[in-house]
Structures are given as C-alpha cells and as structure tokens.
C-alpha cells in the first residue's frame, strides 16, 4: 500500500465517495457522500469536502478548507487556447467555498488559478482560469470572474456581479451587487453600476479594518485629485505625488492606477 493510500485510509471518507489512488489526504480530512477526489489532488489537515463535491484533478487545498455541496474545483479551463497542459488550482488555508461554486484550473499563461487564505466564496461563484485572489476576500452569490482576473486582499464583491477578463480589483475595494466590472477598480474605493462607477472611498470598510485617520485623510485627497477634480487621471496622480504624504497605502493607490491596462472606472 502506497503512502498516499495509507493516508486516505486514515481519513474519514464516506463509502460512496471516489478517491483517486494518487490523491493525498491529511489524516483528519472528511469526504462526504458521492464526492469525487481526482488525480493529483492534495487536501490539507482539517479540510472537509461535502456531498457531491468534485475535485476533478490537480487541486491543492490548504488546511481547514471547506468545499460545499456540488462545488467543482479543478475543471479544465474554458479557453480555446488550452491544449491539455498540466495546470493547477490552489486554495489557501481557512477558505470556504460554498455550494455549486466552480474554480477552473489555469492555462499555460500562469499555470495556476489561486485563492488565498481566509476567503469566502459563496454559492454559484465562478472563478475562471488564471484568476488570482489574495487573502480575506469575500465574493457573494452568483458572481462570475472571467479569466485572468486579479483580486487583491480584503476586497468584497457583492452578488450577481460580472468581472471582465484581465480586470483587477484593488485591496479593500467594495463592489456593489449586479455590477458589470469591465475596467479596473482601484484599492480602497466603493464601486457599483453597469458599467461600474466609483463612489468615493470604502470608508466603512477601512474603519472596520483599523485604518488610521491620517491614512484615510490622505487617501481621500488622492481620490479627489484623481477622480473628482478638473484634472485628467495622469495629472491627478502627478498632483497627488507632489502634495500628499506618500504613505504606503497612498503609494499603492497611485501605483495601481498607473499600472492599469484596461483603464479605471470613474
């Protein structure tokens, strides 16, 4: 009996579940009825795979990850350029993926679709190939992320949103429900609409996250220069760099805008 098989024997696997011999499960993993754990999957300690969930192949779960009923992780990327390369899904510790969510493997572009630690993906969320999510992210029911989307730490995306491929969502940003996100959403802001528009700083979120008042004050000024003045975006960034204290969060806000390839919603 191989080491992997020995580990699986010790885990709590329902008799109706199907677990590939190449999968590696920590000693206390739970796998529910009719769940499927496919080839080259690794499941960390304390993780739970609910009934009828599927890990198709090449999925790495951290510790204490929960996968809800009917969720499907590690499916082939829905990309016509995909030619069967070995690609992966990686999910960080303490992340919860709820019922019927789907997370596809990456392509040769970045190889791996990644979700960080302490994330919460609610029911019917879809993450396409090559998405990269940071830590402490919440994505609400029915939201769909196209390929190559990047979401930074502690962003919140409300329900029934659609995020265009290659778009970026900055850290601590909040996106309201039913929004169509076709451009980048800067860090620390509130955004909503079809197409998405910006509505000031995510002040409540920043307060809850313990941001100091001087940081919030400088971020508000940076936001006004860039999005609520007579200056164009590059002029606003230039004025902010000239007049504001370049705190790390202010610098990140400006760098995110400067690095945008899809443009930034106003």
mmCIF file of C-alpha atoms in Angstrom:
data_model
loop_
_atom_site.group_PDB
_atom_site.id
_atom_site.type_symbol
_atom_site.label_atom_id
_atom_site.label_comp_id
_atom_site.label_asym_id
_atom_site.label_seq_id
_atom_site.Cartn_x
_atom_site.Cartn_y
_atom_site.Cartn_z
ATOM 1 C CA UNK A 1 0.000 0.000 0.000
ATOM 2 C CA UNK A 2 1.420 3.397 -1.014
ATOM 3 C CA UNK A 3 1.903 6.258 1.443
ATOM 4 C CA UNK A 4 -0.904 8.205 -0.231
ATOM 5 C CA UNK A 5 -3.242 5.254 0.069
ATOM 6 C CA UNK A 6 -2.293 4.867 3.715
ATOM 7 C CA UNK A 7 -3.150 8.472 4.405
ATOM 8 C CA UNK A 8 -6.504 8.055 2.694
ATOM 9 C CA UNK A 9 -7.355 5.007 4.767
ATOM 10 C CA UNK A 10 -6.973 7.047 7.951
ATOM 11 C CA UNK A 11 -9.148 9.919 6.681
ATOM 12 C CA UNK A 12 -12.922 9.867 7.123
ATOM 13 C CA UNK A 13 -14.154 9.006 3.653
ATOM 14 C CA UNK A 14 -17.776 8.099 3.023
ATOM 15 C CA UNK A 15 -18.154 4.643 1.411
ATOM 16 C CA UNK A 16 -19.816 6.158 -1.657
ATOM 17 C CA UNK A 17 -17.035 8.700 -2.292
ATOM 18 C CA UNK A 18 -14.494 8.104 -5.061
ATOM 19 C CA UNK A 19 -10.876 8.971 -4.245
ATOM 20 C CA UNK A 20 -8.118 8.516 -6.820
ATOM 21 C CA UNK A 21 -5.111 6.487 -5.631
ATOM 22 C CA UNK A 22 -2.785 9.404 -6.434
ATOM 23 C CA UNK A 23 -4.658 11.813 -4.156
ATOM 24 C CA UNK A 24 -3.113 12.730 -0.800
ATOM 25 C CA UNK A 25 -5.421 13.439 2.128
ATOM 26 C CA UNK A 26 -4.379 14.507 5.612
ATOM 27 C CA UNK A 27 -5.351 12.187 8.456
ATOM 28 C CA UNK A 28 -8.476 14.080 9.541
ATOM 29 C CA UNK A 29 -9.955 15.086 6.182
ATOM 30 C CA UNK A 30 -13.683 14.414 5.717
ATOM 31 C CA UNK A 31 -15.057 13.435 2.309
ATOM 32 C CA UNK A 32 -18.844 13.280 2.062
ATOM 33 C CA UNK A 33 -21.257 11.024 0.168
ATOM 34 C CA UNK A 34 -20.760 10.723 -3.589
ATOM 35 C CA UNK A 35 -17.922 13.239 -3.568
ATOM 36 C CA UNK A 36 -15.073 12.772 -6.063
ATOM 37 C CA UNK A 37 -11.399 13.489 -5.394
ATOM 38 C CA UNK A 38 -9.497 13.098 -8.638
ATOM 39 C CA UNK A 39 -5.878 12.570 -9.663
ATOM 40 C CA UNK A 40 -3.033 14.599 -8.152
ATOM 41 C CA UNK A 41 -5.224 16.285 -5.534
ATOM 42 C CA UNK A 42 -3.831 17.226 -2.137
ATOM 43 C CA UNK A 43 -6.106 18.065 0.791
ATOM 44 C CA UNK A 44 -4.697 19.614 3.948
ATOM 45 C CA UNK A 45 -5.487 18.865 7.572
ATOM 46 C CA UNK A 46 -8.922 19.730 8.914
ATOM 47 C CA UNK A 47 -10.478 20.181 5.468
ATOM 48 C CA UNK A 48 -13.989 18.998 4.611
ATOM 49 C CA UNK A 49 -15.362 18.006 1.213
ATOM 50 C CA UNK A 50 -19.162 17.997 1.253
ATOM 51 C CA UNK A 51 -21.542 15.620 -0.510
ATOM 52 C CA UNK A 52 -21.338 15.510 -4.311
ATOM 53 C CA UNK A 53 -18.475 17.987 -4.457
ATOM 54 C CA UNK A 54 -15.835 17.257 -7.089
ATOM 55 C CA UNK A 55 -12.109 17.922 -7.153
ATOM 56 C CA UNK A 56 -11.507 16.960 -10.785
ATOM 57 C CA UNK A 57 -7.710 16.913 -10.847
ATOM 58 C CA UNK A 58 -4.595 18.869 -9.850
ATOM 59 C CA UNK A 59 -6.160 20.660 -6.886
ATOM 60 C CA UNK A 60 -4.180 21.640 -3.804
ATOM 61 C CA UNK A 61 -6.217 22.573 -0.744
ATOM 62 C CA UNK A 62 -4.601 24.091 2.337
ATOM 63 C CA UNK A 63 -5.632 23.355 5.894
ATOM 64 C CA UNK A 64 -9.201 23.754 7.192
ATOM 65 C CA UNK A 65 -10.646 24.395 3.740
ATOM 66 C CA UNK A 66 -14.343 23.627 3.283
ATOM 67 C CA UNK A 67 -15.831 22.739 -0.097
ATOM 68 C CA UNK A 68 -19.630 22.881 -0.253
ATOM 69 C CA UNK A 69 -22.213 20.562 -1.764
ATOM 70 C CA UNK A 70 -21.858 20.206 -5.510
ATOM 71 C CA UNK A 71 -18.893 22.555 -5.864
ATOM 72 C CA UNK A 72 -16.461 21.695 -8.668
ATOM 73 C CA UNK A 73 -12.771 22.555 -8.384
ATOM 74 C CA UNK A 74 -10.034 21.809 -10.874
ATOM 75 C CA UNK A 75 -12.065 21.570 -14.070
ATOM 76 C CA UNK A 76 -10.391 22.220 -17.414
ATOM 77 C CA UNK A 77 -10.004 25.913 -18.270
ATOM 78 C CA UNK A 78 -12.713 27.172 -20.597
ATOM 79 C CA UNK A 79 -10.186 28.602 -23.021
ATOM 80 C CA UNK A 80 -9.844 27.564 -26.666
ATOM 81 C CA UNK A 81 -6.068 28.030 -26.410
ATOM 82 C CA UNK A 82 -5.797 25.310 -23.778
ATOM 83 C CA UNK A 83 -4.022 22.240 -25.143
ATOM 84 C CA UNK A 84 -4.020 19.913 -22.169
ATOM 85 C CA UNK A 85 -1.046 21.351 -20.286
ATOM 86 C CA UNK A 86 -0.612 20.331 -16.653
ATOM 87 C CA UNK A 87 -2.176 23.178 -14.703
ATOM 88 C CA UNK A 88 -3.474 23.596 -11.163
ATOM 89 C CA UNK A 89 -5.862 25.110 -8.655
ATOM 90 C CA UNK A 90 -4.502 26.169 -5.268
ATOM 91 C CA UNK A 91 -6.716 27.170 -2.331
ATOM 92 C CA UNK A 92 -5.260 28.723 0.839
ATOM 93 C CA UNK A 93 -5.867 27.815 4.479
ATOM 94 C CA UNK A 94 -9.221 28.529 6.158
ATOM 95 C CA UNK A 95 -11.008 29.348 2.911
ATOM 96 C CA UNK A 96 -14.672 28.403 2.470
ATOM 97 C CA UNK A 97 -16.102 27.556 -0.954
ATOM 98 C CA UNK A 98 -19.845 27.158 -0.800
ATOM 99 C CA UNK A 99 -22.439 25.177 -2.741
ATOM 100 C CA UNK A 100 -22.070 24.784 -6.503
ATOM 101 C CA UNK A 101 -19.172 27.196 -6.866
ATOM 102 C CA UNK A 102 -16.711 26.401 -9.670
ATOM 103 C CA UNK A 103 -12.968 27.087 -9.848
ATOM 104 C CA UNK A 104 -11.187 26.164 -13.086
ATOM 105 C CA UNK A 105 -7.518 25.298 -13.451
ATOM 106 C CA UNK A 106 -5.084 27.754 -15.012
ATOM 107 C CA UNK A 107 -3.604 27.725 -18.505
ATOM 108 C CA UNK A 108 -0.043 27.977 -19.734
ATOM 109 C CA UNK A 109 -0.334 31.737 -19.166
ATOM 110 C CA UNK A 110 0.126 31.475 -15.391
ATOM 111 C CA UNK A 111 -0.298 27.697 -14.816
ATOM 112 C CA UNK A 112 -2.292 28.047 -11.592
ATOM 113 C CA UNK A 113 -5.598 29.553 -10.512
ATOM 114 C CA UNK A 114 -5.065 30.714 -6.933
ATOM 115 C CA UNK A 115 -7.272 31.635 -3.996
ATOM 116 C CA UNK A 116 -5.613 32.920 -0.838
ATOM 117 C CA UNK A 117 -6.243 32.330 2.844
ATOM 118 C CA UNK A 118 -9.429 33.124 4.806
ATOM 119 C CA UNK A 119 -11.513 33.733 1.675
ATOM 120 C CA UNK A 120 -15.267 33.178 1.421
ATOM 121 C CA UNK A 121 -16.699 32.233 -1.980
ATOM 122 C CA UNK A 122 -20.465 31.946 -1.740
ATOM 123 C CA UNK A 123 -22.842 29.744 -3.733
ATOM 124 C CA UNK A 124 -22.584 29.654 -7.541
ATOM 125 C CA UNK A 125 -19.471 31.826 -7.683
ATOM 126 C CA UNK A 126 -17.338 31.064 -10.738
ATOM 127 C CA UNK A 127 -13.585 31.649 -10.981
ATOM 128 C CA UNK A 128 -12.275 31.129 -14.495
ATOM 129 C CA UNK A 129 -8.769 30.084 -15.469
ATOM 130 C CA UNK A 130 -5.770 32.071 -14.220
ATOM 131 C CA UNK A 131 -7.697 34.100 -11.655
ATOM 132 C CA UNK A 132 -5.586 35.173 -8.697
ATOM 133 C CA UNK A 133 -7.236 36.096 -5.406
ATOM 134 C CA UNK A 134 -5.447 37.384 -2.333
ATOM 135 C CA UNK A 135 -6.391 36.821 1.311
ATOM 136 C CA UNK A 136 -9.585 37.653 3.266
ATOM 137 C CA UNK A 137 -11.687 38.158 0.134
ATOM 138 C CA UNK A 138 -15.481 37.804 0.072
ATOM 139 C CA UNK A 139 -17.329 37.069 -3.178
ATOM 140 C CA UNK A 140 -21.093 36.829 -2.880
ATOM 141 C CA UNK A 141 -23.608 34.537 -4.544
ATOM 142 C CA UNK A 142 -23.684 34.171 -8.296
ATOM 143 C CA UNK A 143 -20.742 36.444 -9.106
ATOM 144 C CA UNK A 144 -18.681 35.408 -12.133
ATOM 145 C CA UNK A 145 -14.997 36.202 -12.692
ATOM 146 C CA UNK A 146 -13.640 35.751 -16.212
ATOM 147 C CA UNK A 147 -10.123 34.564 -16.938
ATOM 148 C CA UNK A 148 -7.011 36.348 -15.670
ATOM 149 C CA UNK A 149 -8.863 38.467 -13.101
ATOM 150 C CA UNK A 150 -6.825 39.644 -10.107
ATOM 151 C CA UNK A 151 -8.464 40.491 -6.780
ATOM 152 C CA UNK A 152 -6.299 41.936 -4.033
ATOM 153 C CA UNK A 153 -6.524 41.321 -0.281
ATOM 154 C CA UNK A 154 -9.737 42.100 1.637
ATOM 155 C CA UNK A 155 -11.770 43.133 -1.385
ATOM 156 C CA UNK A 156 -15.518 42.431 -1.278
ATOM 157 C CA UNK A 157 -17.522 41.711 -4.439
ATOM 158 C CA UNK A 158 -21.277 41.592 -3.927
ATOM 159 C CA UNK A 159 -23.691 39.189 -5.576
ATOM 160 C CA UNK A 160 -24.527 38.785 -9.267
ATOM 161 C CA UNK A 161 -21.534 40.775 -10.488
ATOM 162 C CA UNK A 162 -19.651 40.053 -13.711
ATOM 163 C CA UNK A 163 -15.940 40.846 -13.896
ATOM 164 C CA UNK A 164 -14.308 41.112 -17.332
ATOM 165 C CA UNK A 165 -11.175 39.146 -18.182
ATOM 166 C CA UNK A 166 -7.877 40.747 -17.138
ATOM 167 C CA UNK A 167 -9.670 43.260 -14.881
ATOM 168 C CA UNK A 168 -8.202 43.975 -11.455
ATOM 169 C CA UNK A 169 -9.910 44.747 -8.158
ATOM 170 C CA UNK A 170 -7.756 46.547 -5.611
ATOM 171 C CA UNK A 171 -7.426 45.699 -1.964
ATOM 172 C CA UNK A 172 -10.149 46.838 0.436
ATOM 173 C CA UNK A 173 -12.369 47.752 -2.531
ATOM 174 C CA UNK A 174 -16.118 47.169 -2.284
ATOM 175 C CA UNK A 175 -18.210 46.415 -5.382
ATOM 176 C CA UNK A 176 -21.996 46.644 -5.092
ATOM 177 C CA UNK A 177 -24.382 43.996 -6.360
ATOM 178 C CA UNK A 178 -25.299 43.410 -10.026
ATOM 179 C CA UNK A 179 -22.319 45.431 -11.248
ATOM 180 C CA UNK A 180 -20.601 44.958 -14.614
ATOM 181 C CA UNK A 181 -16.887 45.394 -13.987
ATOM 182 C CA UNK A 182 -15.210 45.986 -17.345
ATOM 183 C CA UNK A 183 -12.351 48.146 -16.043
ATOM 184 C CA UNK A 184 -10.068 48.095 -13.031
ATOM 185 C CA UNK A 185 -11.475 49.046 -9.627
ATOM 186 C CA UNK A 186 -8.810 50.874 -7.582
ATOM 187 C CA UNK A 187 -7.946 49.933 -3.998
ATOM 188 C CA UNK A 188 -9.932 51.362 -1.069
ATOM 189 C CA UNK A 189 -12.944 52.570 -3.107
ATOM 190 C CA UNK A 190 -16.656 51.820 -3.468
ATOM 191 C CA UNK A 191 -17.935 50.959 -6.916
ATOM 192 C CA UNK A 192 -21.278 49.924 -8.386
ATOM 193 C CA UNK A 193 -23.187 50.048 -11.647
ATOM 194 C CA UNK A 194 -23.480 48.855 -15.221
ATOM 195 C CA UNK A 195 -20.880 49.837 -16.251
ATOM 196 C CA UNK A 196 -19.258 50.229 -12.867
ATOM 197 C CA UNK A 197 -18.711 53.728 -11.455
ATOM 198 C CA UNK A 198 -16.777 54.905 -8.414
ATOM 199 C CA UNK A 199 -18.492 56.403 -5.370
ATOM 200 C CA UNK A 200 -15.724 57.519 -3.048
ATOM 201 C CA UNK A 201 -13.646 55.656 -0.526
ATOM 202 C CA UNK A 202 -14.845 52.487 1.159
ATOM 203 C CA UNK A 203 -14.815 54.406 4.439
ATOM 204 C CA UNK A 204 -16.787 51.863 6.446
ATOM 205 C CA UNK A 205 -14.558 49.032 5.307
ATOM 206 C CA UNK A 206 -11.407 50.986 6.097
ATOM 207 C CA UNK A 207 -12.729 51.854 9.552
ATOM 208 C CA UNK A 208 -13.548 48.217 10.256
ATOM 209 C CA UNK A 209 -10.063 47.242 9.145
ATOM 210 C CA UNK A 210 -8.482 49.669 11.590
ATOM 211 C CA UNK A 211 -7.060 52.239 9.198
ATOM 212 C CA UNK A 212 -5.644 55.277 10.991
ATOM 213 C CA UNK A 213 -7.325 58.615 10.338
ATOM 214 C CA UNK A 214 -4.221 60.232 8.741
ATOM 215 C CA UNK A 215 -4.091 57.406 6.192
ATOM 216 C CA UNK A 216 -7.792 57.735 5.376
ATOM 217 C CA UNK A 217 -7.415 61.505 5.055
ATOM 218 C CA UNK A 218 -4.578 61.215 2.538
ATOM 219 C CA UNK A 219 -6.424 58.519 0.590
ATOM 220 C CA UNK A 220 -9.473 60.804 0.341
ATOM 221 C CA UNK A 221 -7.314 63.590 -1.037
ATOM 222 C CA UNK A 222 -5.704 61.228 -3.538
ATOM 223 C CA UNK A 223 -9.143 60.053 -4.647
ATOM 224 C CA UNK A 224 -10.349 63.637 -5.140
ATOM 225 C CA UNK A 225 -7.303 64.584 -7.180
ATOM 226 C CA UNK A 226 -7.657 61.554 -9.449
ATOM 227 C CA UNK A 227 -11.433 61.245 -9.834
ATOM 228 C CA UNK A 228 -13.216 64.372 -8.588
ATOM 229 C CA UNK A 229 -11.226 67.262 -9.982
ATOM 230 C CA UNK A 230 -10.770 69.019 -13.312
ATOM 231 C CA UNK A 231 -7.500 67.159 -13.802
ATOM 232 C CA UNK A 232 -7.166 64.155 -16.061
ATOM 233 C CA UNK A 233 -6.059 60.918 -14.418
ATOM 234 C CA UNK A 234 -2.340 61.266 -15.050
ATOM 235 C CA UNK A 235 -2.396 64.874 -13.852
ATOM 236 C CA UNK A 236 -4.296 63.820 -10.736
ATOM 237 C CA UNK A 237 -1.690 61.178 -9.940
ATOM 238 C CA UNK A 238 1.074 63.723 -10.501
ATOM 239 C CA UNK A 239 -0.576 66.272 -8.209
ATOM 240 C CA UNK A 240 -1.095 63.632 -5.521
ATOM 241 C CA UNK A 241 2.563 62.654 -5.637
ATOM 242 C CA UNK A 242 3.585 66.289 -5.361
ATOM 243 C CA UNK A 243 1.297 67.305 -2.490
ATOM 244 C CA UNK A 244 0.452 64.256 -0.395
ATOM 245 C CA UNK A 245 2.408 62.335 2.183
ATOM 246 C CA UNK A 246 3.482 59.182 0.366
ATOM 247 C CA UNK A 247 2.230 56.696 2.921
ATOM 248 C CA UNK A 248 2.404 53.048 1.755
ATOM 249 C CA UNK A 249 -1.347 52.819 1.117
ATOM 250 C CA UNK A 250 -1.386 56.085 -0.824
ATOM 251 C CA UNK A 251 1.559 54.880 -2.888
ATOM 252 C CA UNK A 252 -0.244 51.612 -3.623
ATOM 253 C CA UNK A 253 -3.383 53.511 -4.681
ATOM 254 C CA UNK A 254 -1.412 55.602 -7.167
ATOM 255 C CA UNK A 255 0.703 52.728 -8.452
ATOM 256 C CA UNK A 256 -2.407 50.629 -9.071
ATOM 257 C CA UNK A 257 -3.876 53.414 -11.226
ATOM 258 C CA UNK A 258 -0.621 53.930 -13.130
ATOM 259 C CA UNK A 259 -0.308 50.193 -13.853
ATOM 260 C CA UNK A 260 -3.846 49.834 -15.248
ATOM 261 C CA UNK A 261 -4.065 48.235 -18.680
ATOM 262 C CA UNK A 262 -7.849 48.258 -19.000
ATOM 263 C CA UNK A 263 -8.423 51.727 -17.647
ATOM 264 C CA UNK A 264 -10.065 52.693 -14.376
ATOM 265 C CA UNK A 265 -13.794 53.217 -13.932
ATOM 266 C CA UNK A 266 -14.919 56.737 -12.984
#
